[in-house]
PDB file of C-alpha atoms in Angstrom:
ATOM      1  CA  MET H 451      -9.779   2.522  16.984  1.00  0.00           C
ATOM      2  CA  SER H 452      -6.641   1.711  19.001  1.00  0.00           C
ATOM      3  CA  ASP H 453      -7.697  -1.787  20.190  1.00  0.00           C
ATOM      4  CA  PRO H 454      -5.358  -4.285  18.491  1.00  0.00           C
ATOM      5  CA  GLN H 455      -8.222  -6.802  18.436  1.00  0.00           C
ATOM      6  CA  VAL H 456     -10.283  -4.713  16.034  1.00  0.00           C
ATOM      7  CA  VAL H 457      -7.697  -2.803  14.016  1.00  0.00           C
ATOM      8  CA  PRO H 458      -6.290  -4.609  10.964  1.00  0.00           C
ATOM      9  CA  HIS H 459      -2.619  -5.438  11.367  1.00  0.00           C
ATOM     10  CA  HIS H 460      -1.835  -4.694   7.708  1.00  0.00           C
ATOM     11  CA  ILE H 461      -3.693  -2.258   5.455  1.00  0.00           C
ATOM     12  CA  ALA H 462      -2.967  -1.982   1.729  1.00  0.00           C
ATOM     13  CA  ILE H 463      -4.216   0.889  -0.427  1.00  0.00           C
ATOM     14  CA  VAL H 464      -4.568   1.529  -4.154  1.00  0.00           C
ATOM     15  CA  MET H 465      -4.226   5.316  -4.090  1.00  0.00           C
ATOM     16  CA  ASP H 466      -6.417   6.155  -7.081  1.00  0.00           C
ATOM     17  CA  GLY H 467      -7.843   9.472  -8.237  1.00  0.00           C
ATOM     18  CA  ASN H 468      -4.996  11.984  -8.163  1.00  0.00           C
ATOM     19  CA  GLY H 469      -5.353  12.919 -11.823  1.00  0.00           C
ATOM     20  CA  ARG H 470      -9.132  13.257 -11.688  1.00  0.00           C
ATOM     21  CA  TRP H 471      -8.859  15.364  -8.530  1.00  0.00           C
ATOM     22  CA  ALA H 472      -6.608  17.804 -10.396  1.00  0.00           C
ATOM     23  CA  THR H 473      -8.652  17.787 -13.617  1.00  0.00           C
ATOM     24  CA  ARG H 474     -11.841  18.700 -11.754  1.00  0.00           C
ATOM     25  CA  ARG H 475     -10.008  21.744 -10.397  1.00  0.00           C
ATOM     26  CA  LEU H 476      -8.535  22.674 -13.796  1.00  0.00           C
ATOM     27  CA  LEU H 477      -5.062  21.943 -12.468  1.00  0.00           C
ATOM     28  CA  PRO H 478      -2.189  19.959 -14.001  1.00  0.00           C
ATOM     29  CA  ARG H 479      -2.312  16.255 -13.169  1.00  0.00           C
ATOM     30  CA  LEU H 480       0.958  16.591 -11.256  1.00  0.00           C
ATOM     31  CA  ALA H 481      -0.817  18.895  -8.787  1.00  0.00           C
ATOM     32  CA  GLY H 482      -3.076  15.962  -7.963  1.00  0.00           C
ATOM     33  CA  HIS H 483      -0.075  13.745  -7.325  1.00  0.00           C
ATOM     34  CA  GLN H 484       1.369  16.402  -5.028  1.00  0.00           C
ATOM     35  CA  GLN H 485      -1.855  16.413  -3.034  1.00  0.00           C
ATOM     36  CA  GLY H 486      -1.685  12.633  -3.039  1.00  0.00           C
ATOM     37  CA  VAL H 487       1.602  12.834  -1.134  1.00  0.00           C
ATOM     38  CA  GLU H 488      -0.172  14.955   1.484  1.00  0.00           C
ATOM     39  CA  ALA H 489      -2.925  12.328   1.732  1.00  0.00           C
ATOM     40  CA  LEU H 490      -0.330   9.593   2.215  1.00  0.00           C
ATOM     41  CA  ARG H 491       1.271  11.600   5.019  1.00  0.00           C
ATOM     42  CA  ARG H 492      -2.122  11.913   6.746  1.00  0.00           C
ATOM     43  CA  CYS H 493      -2.894   8.252   6.272  1.00  0.00           C
ATOM     44  CA  ALA H 494       0.465   7.039   7.599  1.00  0.00           C
ATOM     45  CA  ARG H 495       0.124   9.244  10.672  1.00  0.00           C
ATOM     46  CA  ALA H 496      -3.432   7.993  11.234  1.00  0.00           C
ATOM     47  CA  CYS H 497      -2.291   4.368  10.946  1.00  0.00           C
ATOM     48  CA  VAL H 498       0.351   4.967  13.610  1.00  0.00           C
ATOM     49  CA  GLN H 499      -2.236   6.551  15.894  1.00  0.00           C
ATOM     50  CA  ARG H 500      -4.690   3.678  15.415  1.00  0.00           C
ATOM     51  CA  GLY H 501      -2.174   0.925  16.011  1.00  0.00           C
ATOM     52  CA  VAL H 502      -1.879  -0.394  12.458  1.00  0.00           C
ATOM     53  CA  ALA H 503       1.474  -2.154  12.115  1.00  0.00           C
ATOM     54  CA  VAL H 504       1.901  -2.251   8.316  1.00  0.00           C
ATOM     55  CA  LEU H 505       0.730   0.099   5.560  1.00  0.00           C
ATOM     56  CA  THR H 506       1.353  -0.841   1.925  1.00  0.00           C
ATOM     57  CA  VAL H 507       0.535   1.624  -0.856  1.00  0.00           C
ATOM     58  CA  PHE H 508       0.520   1.379  -4.649  1.00  0.00           C
ATOM     59  CA  ALA H 509       2.507   4.433  -5.717  1.00  0.00           C
ATOM     60  CA  PHE H 510       3.615   3.649  -9.275  1.00  0.00           C
ATOM     61  CA  SER H 511       2.656   0.570 -11.251  1.00  0.00           C
ATOM     62  CA  SER H 512       4.676  -1.129 -13.947  1.00  0.00           C
ATOM     63  CA  GLU H 513       1.897  -0.032 -16.338  1.00  0.00           C
ATOM     64  CA  ASN H 514       2.255   3.639 -15.391  1.00  0.00           C
ATOM     65  CA  TRP H 515       5.259   3.964 -17.714  1.00  0.00           C
ATOM     66  CA  ASN H 516       2.631   4.169 -20.482  1.00  0.00           C
ATOM     67  CA  ARG H 517       1.405   7.531 -19.200  1.00  0.00           C
ATOM     68  CA  PRO H 518       2.491  10.786 -20.887  1.00  0.00           C
ATOM     69  CA  ALA H 519       6.252  11.287 -20.603  1.00  0.00           C
ATOM     70  CA  ASP H 520       5.934  14.628 -18.818  1.00  0.00           C
ATOM     71  CA  GLU H 521       3.718  13.072 -16.149  1.00  0.00           C
ATOM     72  CA  VAL H 522       6.149  10.182 -15.611  1.00  0.00           C
ATOM     73  CA  SER H 523       9.145  12.511 -15.328  1.00  0.00           C
ATOM     74  CA  GLY H 524       7.159  14.743 -12.979  1.00  0.00           C
ATOM     75  CA  LEU H 525       6.347  11.759 -10.786  1.00  0.00           C
ATOM     76  CA  MET H 526      10.035  10.856 -10.576  1.00  0.00           C
ATOM     77  CA  GLU H 527      10.905  14.408  -9.553  1.00  0.00           C
ATOM     78  CA  LEU H 528       8.062  14.403  -7.037  1.00  0.00           C
ATOM     79  CA  LEU H 529       9.413  11.181  -5.541  1.00  0.00           C
ATOM     80  CA  ALA H 530      12.864  12.716  -5.083  1.00  0.00           C
ATOM     81  CA  ARG H 531      11.439  15.820  -3.402  1.00  0.00           C
ATOM     82  CA  ALA H 532       9.107  13.791  -1.216  1.00  0.00           C
ATOM     83  CA  LEU H 533      11.937  11.569   0.004  1.00  0.00           C
ATOM     84  CA  ALA H 534      14.151  14.551   0.850  1.00  0.00           C
ATOM     85  CA  ARG H 535      11.315  16.190   2.773  1.00  0.00           C
ATOM     86  CA  GLU H 536       9.601  13.221   4.392  1.00  0.00           C
ATOM     87  CA  VAL H 537      12.389  10.872   5.498  1.00  0.00           C
ATOM     88  CA  PRO H 538      13.516  13.010   8.472  1.00  0.00           C
ATOM     89  CA  GLN H 539       9.930  13.144   9.752  1.00  0.00           C
ATOM     90  CA  LEU H 540       9.440   9.423   9.164  1.00  0.00           C
ATOM     91  CA  GLN H 541      12.526   8.799  11.290  1.00  0.00           C
ATOM     92  CA  LYS H 542      11.011  10.866  14.116  1.00  0.00           C
ATOM     93  CA  ASP H 543       7.682   9.052  13.810  1.00  0.00           C
ATOM     94  CA  GLY H 544       9.271   5.604  13.924  1.00  0.00           C
ATOM     95  CA  VAL H 545       8.235   4.625  10.389  1.00  0.00           C
ATOM     96  CA  ARG H 546      10.336   2.124   8.453  1.00  0.00           C
ATOM     97  CA  LEU H 547      10.325   2.458   4.668  1.00  0.00           C
ATOM     98  CA  TYR H 548      10.498  -0.372   2.164  1.00  0.00           C
ATOM     99  CA  PHE H 549      10.293   0.132  -1.596  1.00  0.00           C
ATOM    100  CA  VAL H 550       8.912  -2.893  -3.399  1.00  0.00           C
ATOM    101  CA  GLY H 551       9.211  -3.220  -7.164  1.00  0.00           C
ATOM    102  CA  ALA H 552      11.592  -3.624 -10.087  1.00  0.00           C
ATOM    103  CA  ARG H 553      14.505  -1.251  -9.577  1.00  0.00           C
ATOM    104  CA  ALA H 554      16.540  -2.173 -12.648  1.00  0.00           C
ATOM    105  CA  ASP H 555      14.305   0.027 -14.834  1.00  0.00           C
ATOM    106  CA  LEU H 556      14.800   3.084 -12.623  1.00  0.00           C
ATOM    107  CA  ALA H 557      17.465   5.735 -13.089  1.00  0.00           C
ATOM    108  CA  PRO H 558      20.607   5.242 -10.953  1.00  0.00           C
ATOM    109  CA  LYS H 559      19.814   8.396  -8.931  1.00  0.00           C
ATOM    110  CA  VAL H 560      16.320   7.116  -8.142  1.00  0.00           C
ATOM    111  CA  ARG H 561      17.683   3.717  -7.090  1.00  0.00           C
ATOM    112  CA  ALA H 562      20.227   5.405  -4.837  1.00  0.00           C
ATOM    113  CA  ASP H 563      17.550   7.624  -3.261  1.00  0.00           C
ATOM    114  CA  LEU H 564      15.332   4.625  -2.503  1.00  0.00           C
ATOM    115  CA  ALA H 565      18.194   2.685  -0.931  1.00  0.00           C
ATOM    116  CA  GLN H 566      19.246   5.686   1.133  1.00  0.00           C
ATOM    117  CA  ALA H 567      15.709   6.205   2.454  1.00  0.00           C
ATOM    118  CA  GLU H 568      15.431   2.537   3.417  1.00  0.00           C
ATOM    119  CA  ALA H 569      18.784   2.627   5.211  1.00  0.00           C
ATOM    120  CA  ALA H 570      17.912   5.830   7.064  1.00  0.00           C
ATOM    121  CA  THR H 571      14.718   4.322   8.515  1.00  0.00           C
ATOM    122  CA  ALA H 572      15.938   0.743   9.022  1.00  0.00           C
ATOM    123  CA  ALA H 573      15.909   0.939  12.823  1.00  0.00           C
ATOM    124  CA  ASN H 574      12.301   2.136  13.067  1.00  0.00           C
ATOM    125  CA  ALA H 575       9.587  -0.235  14.255  1.00  0.00           C
ATOM    126  CA  ARG H 576       6.384   1.709  14.945  1.00  0.00           C
ATOM    127  CA  LEU H 577       4.984   1.325  11.410  1.00  0.00           C
ATOM    128  CA  VAL H 578       6.255  -0.474   8.318  1.00  0.00           C
ATOM    129  CA  LEU H 579       5.436   1.598   5.224  1.00  0.00           C
ATOM    130  CA  ASN H 580       5.792  -0.395   2.012  1.00  0.00           C
ATOM    131  CA  VAL H 581       5.762   1.798  -1.079  1.00  0.00           C
ATOM    132  CA  CYS H 582       5.128  -0.296  -4.183  1.00  0.00           C
ATOM    133  CA  PHE H 583       6.994   1.577  -6.907  1.00  0.00           C
ATOM    134  CA  ASN H 584       7.387   0.213 -10.435  1.00  0.00           C
ATOM    135  CA  TYR H 585       5.441  -2.736  -9.110  1.00  0.00           C
ATOM    136  CA  GLY H 586       2.929  -5.194 -10.541  1.00  0.00           C
ATOM    137  CA  GLY H 587       1.407  -8.263  -8.954  1.00  0.00           C
ATOM    138  CA  ARG H 588       2.177 -10.444 -11.973  1.00  0.00           C
ATOM    139  CA  TRP H 589       5.770  -9.170 -12.020  1.00  0.00           C
ATOM    140  CA  ASP H 590       6.082 -10.028  -8.336  1.00  0.00           C
ATOM    141  CA  ILE H 591       4.972 -13.628  -8.830  1.00  0.00           C
ATOM    142  CA  ALA H 592       7.129 -14.052 -11.948  1.00  0.00           C
ATOM    143  CA  GLN H 593      10.269 -12.658 -10.321  1.00  0.00           C
ATOM    144  CA  ALA H 594       9.762 -14.848  -7.261  1.00  0.00           C
ATOM    145  CA  ALA H 595       9.409 -17.970  -9.415  1.00  0.00           C
ATOM    146  CA  ALA H 596      12.450 -16.984 -11.478  1.00  0.00           C
ATOM    147  CA  ALA H 597      14.541 -16.437  -8.345  1.00  0.00           C
ATOM    148  CA  LEU H 598      13.623 -19.850  -6.978  1.00  0.00           C
ATOM    149  CA  ALA H 599      14.348 -21.519 -10.306  1.00  0.00           C
ATOM    150  CA  ALA H 600      17.727 -19.791 -10.541  1.00  0.00           C
ATOM    151  CA  ARG H 601      18.630 -21.136  -7.105  1.00  0.00           C
ATOM    152  CA  GLY H 602      17.388 -24.613  -7.999  1.00  0.00           C
ATOM    153  CA  GLU H 603      14.759 -24.539  -5.253  1.00  0.00           C
ATOM    154  CA  PRO H 604      11.376 -26.228  -5.588  1.00  0.00           C
ATOM    155  CA  ILE H 605       8.489 -23.877  -6.297  1.00  0.00           C
ATOM    156  CA  THR H 606       5.854 -24.415  -3.617  1.00  0.00           C
ATOM    157  CA  GLU H 607       3.320 -22.077  -2.041  1.00  0.00           C
ATOM    158  CA  ALA H 608       5.613 -21.543   0.931  1.00  0.00           C
ATOM    159  CA  SER H 609       8.795 -20.971  -1.076  1.00  0.00           C
ATOM    160  CA  LEU H 610       7.056 -18.683  -3.552  1.00  0.00           C
ATOM    161  CA  HIS H 611       5.546 -16.669  -0.738  1.00  0.00           C
ATOM    162  CA  GLY H 612       8.988 -16.252   0.786  1.00  0.00           C
ATOM    163  CA  ALA H 613      10.452 -14.923  -2.473  1.00  0.00           C
ATOM    164  CA  LEU H 614       7.800 -12.250  -3.051  1.00  0.00           C
ATOM    165  CA  GLY H 615       8.440  -8.577  -2.545  1.00  0.00           C
ATOM    166  CA  LEU H 616       6.401  -8.414   0.664  1.00  0.00           C
ATOM    167  CA  ALA H 617       7.829 -11.521   2.328  1.00  0.00           C
ATOM    168  CA  HIS H 618       8.920  -9.356   5.269  1.00  0.00           C
ATOM    169  CA  VAL H 619       5.325  -8.680   6.389  1.00  0.00           C
ATOM    170  CA  PRO H 620       2.107 -10.690   6.814  1.00  0.00           C
ATOM    171  CA  ASP H 621      -0.478 -10.530   4.034  1.00  0.00           C
ATOM    172  CA  PRO H 622      -2.816  -7.514   4.147  1.00  0.00           C
ATOM    173  CA  ASP H 623      -5.958  -7.902   6.200  1.00  0.00           C
ATOM    174  CA  LEU H 624      -7.709  -4.995   4.501  1.00  0.00           C
ATOM    175  CA  LEU H 625      -7.232  -3.724   0.951  1.00  0.00           C
ATOM    176  CA  ILE H 626      -8.687  -0.286   0.184  1.00  0.00           C
ATOM    177  CA  ARG H 627      -9.108   1.267  -3.241  1.00  0.00           C
ATOM    178  CA  THR H 628     -10.067   4.911  -3.568  1.00  0.00           C
ATOM    179  CA  GLY H 629     -11.455   6.742  -6.585  1.00  0.00           C
ATOM    180  CA  GLY H 630     -14.668   4.758  -7.084  1.00  0.00           C
ATOM    181  CA  GLU H 631     -13.191   1.945  -9.201  1.00  0.00           C
ATOM    182  CA  MET H 632     -13.864  -1.652  -8.125  1.00  0.00           C
ATOM    183  CA  ARG H 633     -10.796  -3.594  -9.171  1.00  0.00           C
ATOM    184  CA  ILE H 634      -7.340  -4.208  -7.708  1.00  0.00           C
ATOM    185  CA  SER H 635      -5.405  -3.425 -10.921  1.00  0.00           C
ATOM    186  CA  ASN H 636      -2.556  -5.924 -10.657  1.00  0.00           C
ATOM    187  CA  PHE H 637      -1.837  -5.040  -7.012  1.00  0.00           C
ATOM    188  CA  LEU H 638      -0.797  -7.747  -4.529  1.00  0.00           C
ATOM    189  CA  LEU H 639      -2.392 -10.539  -6.559  1.00  0.00           C
ATOM    190  CA  TRP H 640      -0.883 -13.255  -4.362  1.00  0.00           C
ATOM    191  CA  GLN H 641      -0.965 -11.454  -1.021  1.00  0.00           C
ATOM    192  CA  ALA H 642      -4.593 -10.280  -1.282  1.00  0.00           C
ATOM    193  CA  ALA H 643      -6.024 -13.793  -1.580  1.00  0.00           C
ATOM    194  CA  TYR H 644      -7.902 -13.427   1.719  1.00  0.00           C
ATOM    195  CA  SER H 645      -7.871  -9.663   2.184  1.00  0.00           C
ATOM    196  CA  GLU H 646     -11.115  -7.885   2.938  1.00  0.00           C
ATOM    197  CA  LEU H 647     -11.818  -5.406   0.129  1.00  0.00           C
ATOM    198  CA  PHE H 648     -13.161  -1.881   0.647  1.00  0.00           C
ATOM    199  CA  PHE H 649     -13.907   0.507  -2.224  1.00  0.00           C
ATOM    200  CA  SER H 650     -14.200   4.214  -1.515  1.00  0.00           C
ATOM    201  CA  ASP H 651     -15.699   6.813  -3.852  1.00  0.00           C
ATOM    202  CA  ARG H 652     -13.324   9.440  -2.486  1.00  0.00           C
ATOM    203  CA  LEU H 653     -10.466  10.465  -4.731  1.00  0.00           C
ATOM    204  CA  TRP H 654      -7.151   9.778  -3.047  1.00  0.00           C
ATOM    205  CA  PRO H 655      -6.264  13.438  -2.242  1.00  0.00           C
ATOM    206  CA  ASP H 656      -9.581  13.650  -0.333  1.00  0.00           C
ATOM    207  CA  PHE H 657      -8.979  10.454   1.646  1.00  0.00           C
ATOM    208  CA  ASP H 658      -8.633  11.481   5.288  1.00  0.00           C
ATOM    209  CA  GLU H 659      -8.808  10.056   8.802  1.00  0.00           C
ATOM    210  CA  SER H 660     -12.595   9.730   8.719  1.00  0.00           C
ATOM    211  CA  ALA H 661     -12.408   7.778   5.458  1.00  0.00           C
ATOM    212  CA  LEU H 662      -9.793   5.458   6.975  1.00  0.00           C
ATOM    213  CA  ASP H 663     -11.984   4.929  10.029  1.00  0.00           C
ATOM    214  CA  GLU H 664     -14.928   4.104   7.750  1.00  0.00           C
ATOM    215  CA  ALA H 665     -12.884   1.402   6.047  1.00  0.00           C
ATOM    216  CA  ILE H 666     -11.662  -0.004   9.363  1.00  0.00           C
ATOM    217  CA  ALA H 667     -15.213  -0.042  10.724  1.00  0.00           C
ATOM    218  CA  ALA H 668     -16.385  -1.987   7.676  1.00  0.00           C
ATOM    219  CA  PHE H 669     -13.523  -4.439   8.190  1.00  0.00           C
ATOM    220  CA  CYS H 670     -14.461  -4.936  11.838  1.00  0.00           C
ATOM    221  CA  GLY H 671     -18.026  -5.808  10.869  1.00  0.00           C
ATOM    222  CA  ARG H 672     -17.022  -8.727   8.674  1.00  0.00           C
ATOM    223  CA  GLU H 673     -16.471 -12.366   9.549  1.00  0.00           C
ATOM    224  CA  ARG H 674     -13.188 -13.711   8.234  1.00  0.00           C
ATOM    225  CA  ARG H 675     -13.532 -17.465   7.775  1.00  0.00           C
ATOM    226  CA  PHE H 676     -10.502 -18.448   5.647  1.00  0.00           C
ATOM    227  CA  GLY H 677     -12.437 -21.365   4.149  1.00  0.00           C
ATOM    228  CA  LYS H 678     -14.051 -22.474   7.418  1.00  0.00           C
ATOM    229  CA  THR H 679     -17.727 -22.241   8.349  1.00  0.00           C
ATOM    230  CA  SER H 680     -19.262 -19.672  10.674  1.00  0.00           C
ATOM    231  CA  ALA H 681     -19.929 -22.433  13.217  1.00  0.00           C
ATOM    232  CA  GLN H 682     -16.248 -23.378  13.270  1.00  0.00           C
ATOM    233  CA  ILE H 683     -15.240 -19.766  13.801  1.00  0.00           C
ATOM    234  CA  LEU H 684     -17.733 -19.379  16.642  1.00  0.00           C
ATOM    235  CA  SER H 685     -16.595 -22.586  18.348  1.00  0.00           C
ATOM    236  CA  ALA H 686     -12.995 -21.399  18.234  1.00  0.00           C
ATOM    237  CA  HIS H 687     -13.985 -17.940  19.539  1.00  0.00           C
ATOM    238  CA  PRO H 688     -17.088 -18.350  21.726  1.00  0.00           C
ATOM    239  CA  ASP H 689     -16.849 -14.737  22.811  1.00  0.00           C
ATOM    240  CA  PRO H 690     -17.503 -12.606  19.705  1.00  0.00           C
ATOM    241  CA  VAL H 691     -14.350 -10.709  18.780  1.00  0.00           C
ATOM    242  CA  PRO H 692     -14.264  -8.566  15.624  1.00  0.00           C
ATOM    243  CA  VAL H 693     -11.454  -9.763  13.355  1.00  0.00           C
TER     244      VAL H 693
END
């Protein structure tokens, strides 16, 4: 899975199923989120090993504020602990962190922690890890349009794309959702326009290297046409190359 011709450059994941994983084990929902952090660690390491350049994950949506208050506060505490524990290892592994989402709604300490983690990993280049936190696809498009309007710039596809939260990376080639649900839930609405979609029945804490390889294998078996015909794709690439 290390051939850059067959491995997607950018993988995005909706990490769904933490709460159900915990409930099935008669554990608090926060225990599922803790195991979800472990799954993210495995997945990021596997992406590095397989030559994936960008990994984007949906960690906390703008709708998640509607969850029980104790779960939300627990998630914030979990984030702080995870950053303190994981950033040194991410530095060693060459992973660069970006946090994408609305920061104004976050507590000052959380905002400071996110900025510090980004600064600490800014020189890394082996893998870009985008963590979408307090993020929503509709919010992303709206804030990009508002920013352009405030600057008096015309709103075009190109300018809007450049003002989005993930303007620093190419659009995802493969979008994975775990947990058995078949929707993207307000995640990367603009960027996923031509992403290949893969839905896994595994709950996120159970998502491992073999599950990632299954998704990549499915991606490699598809023909990405971007509006063209199969004949046009074949004429441009006479030697079959999985893309």
